[in-house]
């Protein structure tokens, strides 16, 4: 029998370990360092960072309207974060969530504007239309990779631009009145807005997409870790040679994974149209949610819960920046600097570990940190 | 230099991983200028100990002294600073870089921030002549043999001024010829005053090479002896705690119907060279066919062709009378082929999957593991439990990642899985590579048992002893063809050698 003291120490050690598991600590330290970086930039610009951050975070909960709009800002990031992370789990870098997002908007707009159906068919169909179009857009990238070995980073950047201009063209020729810079409104029957909730939140744009986003977070987990399909996707991502040896069709798995990733992004786009704006605009630049999705998946460590938390953070920072600029007169771009800095610190965990070192006294390296050591 | 001075002294080293004590109070002494062999079962903790000495892991307890000075080795750069170099079993070279670039990487001769490649080449050339380690500084790593890659690794450590060298199973990946060369190199390095630690499972090498031997069992030192005063049998017993015999009675055996047939197989390489040039084979039920030959004469391609991993350009493959030519690995698997691959890290395992996930790598899509599209983890766990117990796969549990298993235990897990799949044809490529002798004995027994149950087995091995020990027939491969057969009951080394060199008149 171990002495009670020893047992206590052991338990304590375990407790510390849970909170200091480097995998969960790095993002938190990165966030703090990112906020500090933002503060330094503000100081250099002659602003008071405390006031600015106060305004930023105050804004998020200032009124029911702001709470609602914060949730609205978070929702698309969950979708694009899931999109990037899903592809990543299969070993693919989906930089094309942006284009898939736009195509998702287009799919939803097409069905929402052109069809006239009972709401219980129309709304789901418009959503699915967005998901499918986003999925196909990403699927093309996957197909090129599987069949022709085209690097997915390059092709998906190209697809981003093709998607943007393609959507502009379709809206301009089929979906809008002459001279308008936006599509016609989608029919009421296709809308995902939740009227009573918006009413309650001072007319913040609340919509059912947020619930779908949460369901998708759960689906992401189930699909990857509980299904046969997910087993294949992960195997291909971790070791395509072994997957091939085990009889998996690596090429087809790549296409499937991209399709699903694109569908997540497409859903995000669809709900922007069906839940927030009610139309799609002709624009010269895409909305940027796809690119932010990369940041979200990175900060979230490509795990479902991590993505949810990271989307909340980035969505909150982005929405709150409005308040910061309004109340403390700090340009909203500072928030982009903060987000950029967080990503920088995540990507360079070396720096973060160095900062953490003095706090970890003489603890032994965690086992997962010693992975580099090859097993022989 | 004083002959008996100590280069490295480890005392009371303990290293715990979640659920397992990999090193349990290990004390170990390396004298200057000696070759010290580290011996022990799979998972005994040898690699872990050496990774500690090289700064890749931090010990939980214990002290390290290098040249008499107590030190904390908190990373490989510290180890290098102390003159310690390590050649890992899996080389750590940058494939598209040249030999010279790899050797100087990290301490390049440079001028104003620009690497002076000419000077690097010069230095590498001089070093390679000084130690008689023949390499071509301008070749790219991806184009050179495994043996030369290893010499590059050795030069890399010497370039950094190492005089304490650690080799983790260096001979496991080498051909017979290359092993001879390596042993010669190690002897001359020791003669120059370098102190060497070598991990190996081959007792012959221990006897031929080392000055002293330390045996580890389950994380503890069970003995340190002078090589002069011991022998293979004693070492084996010390290692596994019982006596081991790899020799068995052999006799001609009855065989059954033809299970597997390959006719006139042809395969072209990327350079349009014929790497398989008309191979024909038949294996019957209850028969082990061994393939002998120098590495690189089409053995890997033969396996890839049969399993459907690479397409044939001609010929026909059938199993149980069913044509499976150019079918996918999935289909050949379903047709009754299972395969212990040559490269366990590349093909055999998904290292970041758990053991449970890895044991169903070829069967995850079937019942009972797949239930309407959902995985049944209980069933996977059950199988993992069964196989790890049966094959004594040591780990801290079936939910640990395959990556954290010792090399030999990874290999055992693969063998267990492929035998469990109950194939008609089992393809075993270097099945006992990296296994300790106890495990080799067990695996060989299981292969024989599978044969006696009526399976056909294709055995590819570069260990001639193993080939003769296990095979019922031996075919010799040379430049993509079968050039002849030899009889395992009447071993004729001379004829075998001639066949392996492509002399078909033998
Ligand atoms: N990073 C790790 N995390 C968890 N367990 C580990 C880790 N590294 C090693 N182990 C465990 O420690 C034990 C010793 O492993 P080690 O690799 O040192 O064995 P070894 O003596 O080199 O065996 P082999 O002859 O098979 O290479 C094994 O049971 C292994 O599973
Ligand atoms: Mg080892």
CSV table of C-alpha atoms in Angstrom, one decimal, chain B residues 212-451:
chain,number,residue,atom,x,y,z
B,212,UNK,CA,30.8,-6.4,-23.2
B,213,UNK,CA,27.1,-7.0,-23.1
B,214,UNK,CA,24.4,-5.6,-20.9
B,215,UNK,CA,21.1,-7.5,-20.9
B,216,UNK,CA,17.8,-5.7,-20.0
B,217,UNK,CA,14.6,-7.5,-19.2
B,218,UNK,CA,11.3,-5.6,-18.5
B,219,UNK,CA,13.1,-2.4,-17.8
B,220,UNK,CA,15.7,-3.8,-15.4
B,221,UNK,CA,19.3,-4.8,-16.0
B,222,UNK,CA,19.6,-8.5,-15.5
B,223,UNK,CA,23.3,-8.7,-16.1
B,224,UNK,CA,26.4,-7.2,-17.6
B,225,UNK,CA,29.1,-9.6,-18.8
B,226,UNK,CA,32.3,-9.6,-20.8
B,227,UNK,CA,31.7,-11.0,-24.2
B,228,UNK,CA,34.8,-13.2,-23.9
B,229,UNK,CA,33.3,-15.0,-21.0
B,230,UNK,CA,29.9,-15.8,-22.4
B,231,UNK,CA,28.2,-17.5,-25.4
B,232,UNK,CA,25.1,-17.2,-27.5
B,233,UNK,CA,23.1,-19.7,-25.6
B,234,UNK,CA,23.9,-18.1,-22.2
B,235,UNK,CA,23.0,-14.7,-23.5
B,236,UNK,CA,19.7,-16.0,-25.0
B,237,UNK,CA,18.8,-17.5,-21.7
B,238,UNK,CA,19.7,-14.4,-19.7
B,239,UNK,CA,17.5,-12.4,-22.1
B,240,UNK,CA,14.3,-14.4,-22.2
B,241,UNK,CA,14.7,-16.3,-18.9
B,242,UNK,CA,14.5,-19.7,-20.5
B,243,UNK,CA,16.4,-21.6,-23.2
B,244,UNK,CA,15.5,-21.0,-26.8
B,245,UNK,CA,16.0,-23.1,-29.9
B,246,UNK,CA,15.5,-22.0,-33.4
B,247,UNK,CA,16.4,-25.4,-34.9
B,248,UNK,CA,13.7,-27.9,-35.6
B,249,UNK,CA,13.5,-31.4,-37.1
B,250,UNK,CA,12.7,-31.2,-40.8
B,251,UNK,CA,11.4,-33.7,-43.2
B,252,UNK,CA,9.7,-33.9,-46.6
B,253,UNK,CA,6.1,-33.2,-46.2
B,254,UNK,CA,2.9,-34.0,-48.0
B,255,UNK,CA,1.3,-31.1,-49.8
B,256,UNK,CA,-2.2,-30.4,-51.0
B,257,UNK,CA,-3.7,-28.8,-54.1
B,258,UNK,CA,-2.4,-25.7,-55.7
B,259,UNK,CA,-3.6,-22.7,-53.8
B,260,UNK,CA,-1.7,-19.9,-55.5
B,261,UNK,CA,-0.4,-19.6,-59.0
B,262,UNK,CA,1.4,-16.8,-60.8
B,263,UNK,CA,2.1,-17.0,-64.5
B,264,UNK,CA,4.6,-15.0,-66.4
B,265,UNK,CA,4.3,-11.8,-64.3
B,266,UNK,CA,5.6,-8.7,-65.9
B,267,UNK,CA,5.9,-5.2,-64.4
B,268,UNK,CA,7.5,-2.1,-65.6
B,269,UNK,CA,9.2,0.5,-63.4
B,270,UNK,CA,8.8,4.2,-63.9
B,271,UNK,CA,11.9,4.2,-66.0
B,272,UNK,CA,10.2,1.6,-68.2
B,273,UNK,CA,12.6,-1.1,-67.0
B,274,UNK,CA,11.2,-4.5,-66.5
B,275,UNK,CA,11.4,-5.1,-62.8
B,276,UNK,CA,9.4,-8.3,-63.1
B,277,UNK,CA,10.4,-10.2,-66.1
B,278,UNK,CA,8.3,-13.3,-66.4
B,279,UNK,CA,7.9,-14.7,-62.9
B,280,UNK,CA,6.0,-17.9,-62.6
B,281,UNK,CA,5.2,-19.6,-59.2
B,282,UNK,CA,3.0,-22.1,-57.7
B,283,UNK,CA,2.4,-22.7,-54.0
B,284,UNK,CA,0.4,-25.6,-52.7
B,285,UNK,CA,-1.7,-26.0,-49.6
B,286,UNK,CA,0.6,-26.8,-46.6
B,287,UNK,CA,3.7,-25.5,-48.2
B,288,UNK,CA,6.1,-22.6,-47.5
B,289,UNK,CA,7.8,-21.3,-50.5
B,290,UNK,CA,10.9,-19.2,-49.7
B,291,UNK,CA,12.3,-16.6,-52.0
B,292,UNK,CA,16.0,-16.0,-51.8
B,293,UNK,CA,17.9,-13.3,-53.6
B,294,UNK,CA,19.8,-10.1,-53.1
B,295,UNK,CA,17.5,-7.2,-52.1
B,296,UNK,CA,16.3,-5.2,-55.1
B,297,UNK,CA,15.9,-8.0,-57.6
B,298,UNK,CA,12.1,-7.7,-57.8
B,299,UNK,CA,11.0,-9.2,-54.5
B,300,UNK,CA,9.1,-6.2,-53.4
B,301,UNK,CA,7.5,-5.8,-56.8
B,302,UNK,CA,6.4,-9.4,-56.8
B,303,UNK,CA,4.6,-8.9,-53.5
B,304,UNK,CA,3.0,-5.6,-54.7
B,305,UNK,CA,1.9,-7.3,-57.9
B,306,UNK,CA,0.3,-10.3,-56.1
B,307,UNK,CA,-1.5,-8.1,-53.5
B,308,UNK,CA,-2.7,-5.6,-56.2
B,309,UNK,CA,-0.9,-2.7,-54.7
B,310,UNK,CA,0.8,-2.0,-58.1
B,311,UNK,CA,-0.5,-3.0,-61.5
B,312,UNK,CA,1.1,-5.6,-63.6
B,313,UNK,CA,1.8,-5.0,-67.3
B,314,UNK,CA,1.4,-8.7,-68.1
B,315,UNK,CA,0.8,-12.1,-66.7
B,316,UNK,CA,-1.8,-13.8,-64.5
B,317,UNK,CA,-2.3,-14.3,-60.8
B,318,UNK,CA,-4.9,-16.7,-59.3
B,319,UNK,CA,-5.8,-17.9,-55.9
B,320,UNK,CA,-7.9,-21.0,-55.3
B,321,UNK,CA,-8.5,-21.1,-59.0
B,322,UNK,CA,-9.9,-17.6,-59.1
B,323,UNK,CA,-8.3,-15.0,-61.3
B,324,UNK,CA,-7.2,-12.0,-59.3
B,325,UNK,CA,-4.9,-10.3,-61.8
B,326,UNK,CA,-4.7,-6.6,-61.2
B,327,UNK,CA,-7.5,-6.5,-58.7
B,328,UNK,CA,-7.4,-4.0,-55.9
B,329,UNK,CA,-5.8,-4.8,-52.5
B,330,UNK,CA,-9.3,-4.9,-51.1
B,331,UNK,CA,-10.3,-7.6,-53.5
B,332,UNK,CA,-7.1,-9.7,-53.2
B,333,UNK,CA,-7.6,-9.5,-49.4
B,334,UNK,CA,-11.2,-10.8,-49.7
B,335,UNK,CA,-10.0,-13.5,-52.1
B,336,UNK,CA,-7.8,-14.8,-49.2
B,337,UNK,CA,-4.5,-13.1,-49.2
B,338,UNK,CA,-3.0,-11.5,-46.2
B,339,UNK,CA,0.3,-9.8,-46.1
B,340,UNK,CA,3.0,-9.0,-43.5
B,341,UNK,CA,4.6,-6.1,-45.2
B,342,UNK,CA,8.3,-5.3,-45.5
B,343,UNK,CA,8.0,-1.8,-44.1
B,344,UNK,CA,5.9,-1.8,-40.9
B,345,UNK,CA,5.8,2.0,-40.5
B,346,UNK,CA,4.9,2.7,-44.1
B,347,UNK,CA,2.4,0.0,-44.8
B,348,UNK,CA,1.8,-2.1,-41.8
B,349,UNK,CA,0.4,0.3,-39.3
B,350,UNK,CA,-1.3,3.6,-39.0
B,351,UNK,CA,1.0,4.8,-36.2
B,352,UNK,CA,-1.4,7.3,-34.8
B,353,UNK,CA,-4.2,4.9,-34.6
B,354,UNK,CA,-4.6,2.9,-31.4
B,355,UNK,CA,-3.8,-0.8,-31.3
B,356,UNK,CA,-7.5,-1.6,-31.3
B,357,UNK,CA,-7.9,0.4,-34.5
B,358,UNK,CA,-4.9,-1.1,-36.1
B,359,UNK,CA,-5.9,-4.8,-35.6
B,360,UNK,CA,-8.9,-4.3,-37.8
B,361,UNK,CA,-7.0,-2.4,-40.5
B,362,UNK,CA,-7.9,-5.0,-43.2
B,363,UNK,CA,-11.3,-6.0,-41.7
B,364,UNK,CA,-12.9,-2.8,-40.3
B,365,UNK,CA,-15.6,-2.9,-43.0
B,366,UNK,CA,-16.8,-6.4,-42.1
B,367,UNK,CA,-19.0,-7.7,-39.4
B,368,UNK,CA,-18.7,-7.6,-36.4
B,369,UNK,CA,-16.6,-4.5,-36.5
B,370,UNK,CA,-18.8,-2.6,-38.9
B,371,UNK,CA,-22.4,-2.5,-37.8
B,372,UNK,CA,-24.5,-0.7,-40.4
B,373,UNK,CA,-21.8,1.9,-41.1
B,374,UNK,CA,-20.9,2.4,-37.4
B,375,UNK,CA,-17.8,0.9,-35.8
B,376,UNK,CA,-18.2,-1.4,-32.9
B,377,UNK,CA,-15.3,-0.5,-30.7
B,378,UNK,CA,-16.1,-3.3,-28.2
B,379,UNK,CA,-15.5,-5.9,-30.9
B,380,UNK,CA,-12.3,-4.2,-31.9
B,381,UNK,CA,-11.1,-4.1,-28.3
B,382,UNK,CA,-12.0,-7.7,-27.8
B,383,UNK,CA,-9.9,-8.7,-30.8
B,384,UNK,CA,-7.0,-6.5,-29.8
B,385,UNK,CA,-7.0,-8.1,-26.3
B,386,UNK,CA,-7.0,-11.6,-27.8
B,387,UNK,CA,-4.2,-10.9,-30.3
B,388,UNK,CA,-1.9,-8.9,-27.9
B,389,UNK,CA,-2.3,-11.7,-25.3
B,390,UNK,CA,-1.6,-14.4,-27.8
B,391,UNK,CA,1.4,-12.8,-29.3
B,392,UNK,CA,2.7,-11.2,-26.1
B,393,UNK,CA,2.5,-7.7,-27.6
B,394,UNK,CA,3.7,-5.5,-24.8
B,395,UNK,CA,2.3,-2.1,-24.4
B,396,UNK,CA,0.6,0.1,-21.9
B,397,UNK,CA,-2.8,-1.0,-23.2
B,398,UNK,CA,-4.8,-1.6,-26.4
B,399,UNK,CA,-5.8,2.1,-26.5
B,400,UNK,CA,-2.3,3.4,-26.8
B,401,UNK,CA,-1.2,4.6,-30.2
B,402,UNK,CA,0.8,2.1,-32.2
B,403,UNK,CA,3.6,4.7,-32.4
B,404,UNK,CA,4.4,4.3,-28.7
B,405,UNK,CA,5.0,0.6,-29.1
B,406,UNK,CA,8.6,-0.7,-29.3
B,407,UNK,CA,9.6,-1.7,-32.9
B,408,UNK,CA,9.5,-5.4,-32.1
B,409,UNK,CA,6.1,-5.1,-30.5
B,410,UNK,CA,4.7,-3.3,-33.5
B,411,UNK,CA,5.9,-6.1,-35.7
B,412,UNK,CA,4.3,-8.7,-33.5
B,413,UNK,CA,1.0,-6.9,-33.7
B,414,UNK,CA,1.1,-7.0,-37.5
B,415,UNK,CA,1.9,-10.7,-37.6
B,416,UNK,CA,-0.9,-11.4,-35.1
B,417,UNK,CA,-3.3,-9.5,-37.2
B,418,UNK,CA,-2.4,-11.0,-40.5
B,419,UNK,CA,-2.4,-14.6,-39.2
B,420,UNK,CA,-5.8,-14.0,-37.5
B,421,UNK,CA,-7.3,-13.0,-40.9
B,422,UNK,CA,-7.1,-16.7,-41.7
B,423,UNK,CA,-5.8,-16.4,-45.3
B,424,UNK,CA,-5.4,-19.0,-48.0
B,425,UNK,CA,-2.1,-17.4,-48.9
B,426,UNK,CA,0.0,-15.6,-46.4
B,427,UNK,CA,2.8,-13.4,-47.8
B,428,UNK,CA,5.4,-12.8,-45.2
B,429,UNK,CA,8.2,-10.3,-46.0
B,430,UNK,CA,11.0,-10.3,-43.5
B,431,UNK,CA,8.5,-11.4,-40.8
B,432,UNK,CA,11.0,-11.6,-37.9
B,433,UNK,CA,12.9,-8.4,-38.6
B,434,UNK,CA,13.4,-6.5,-35.3
B,435,UNK,CA,12.1,-9.4,-33.1
B,436,UNK,CA,14.0,-10.8,-30.2
B,437,UNK,CA,14.9,-14.5,-30.3
B,438,UNK,CA,12.1,-15.5,-28.1
B,439,UNK,CA,9.6,-13.8,-30.3
B,440,UNK,CA,11.3,-15.2,-33.4
B,441,UNK,CA,10.9,-18.7,-32.1
B,442,UNK,CA,7.2,-18.1,-31.5
B,443,UNK,CA,6.5,-16.5,-34.8
B,444,UNK,CA,8.3,-19.3,-36.7
B,445,UNK,CA,6.3,-21.8,-34.8
B,446,UNK,CA,3.1,-20.0,-35.7
B,447,UNK,CA,4.1,-19.9,-39.4
B,448,UNK,CA,4.7,-23.6,-39.4
B,449,UNK,CA,1.4,-24.2,-37.6
B,450,UNK,CA,-0.4,-22.1,-40.3
B,451,UNK,CA,1.3,-24.2,-43.0
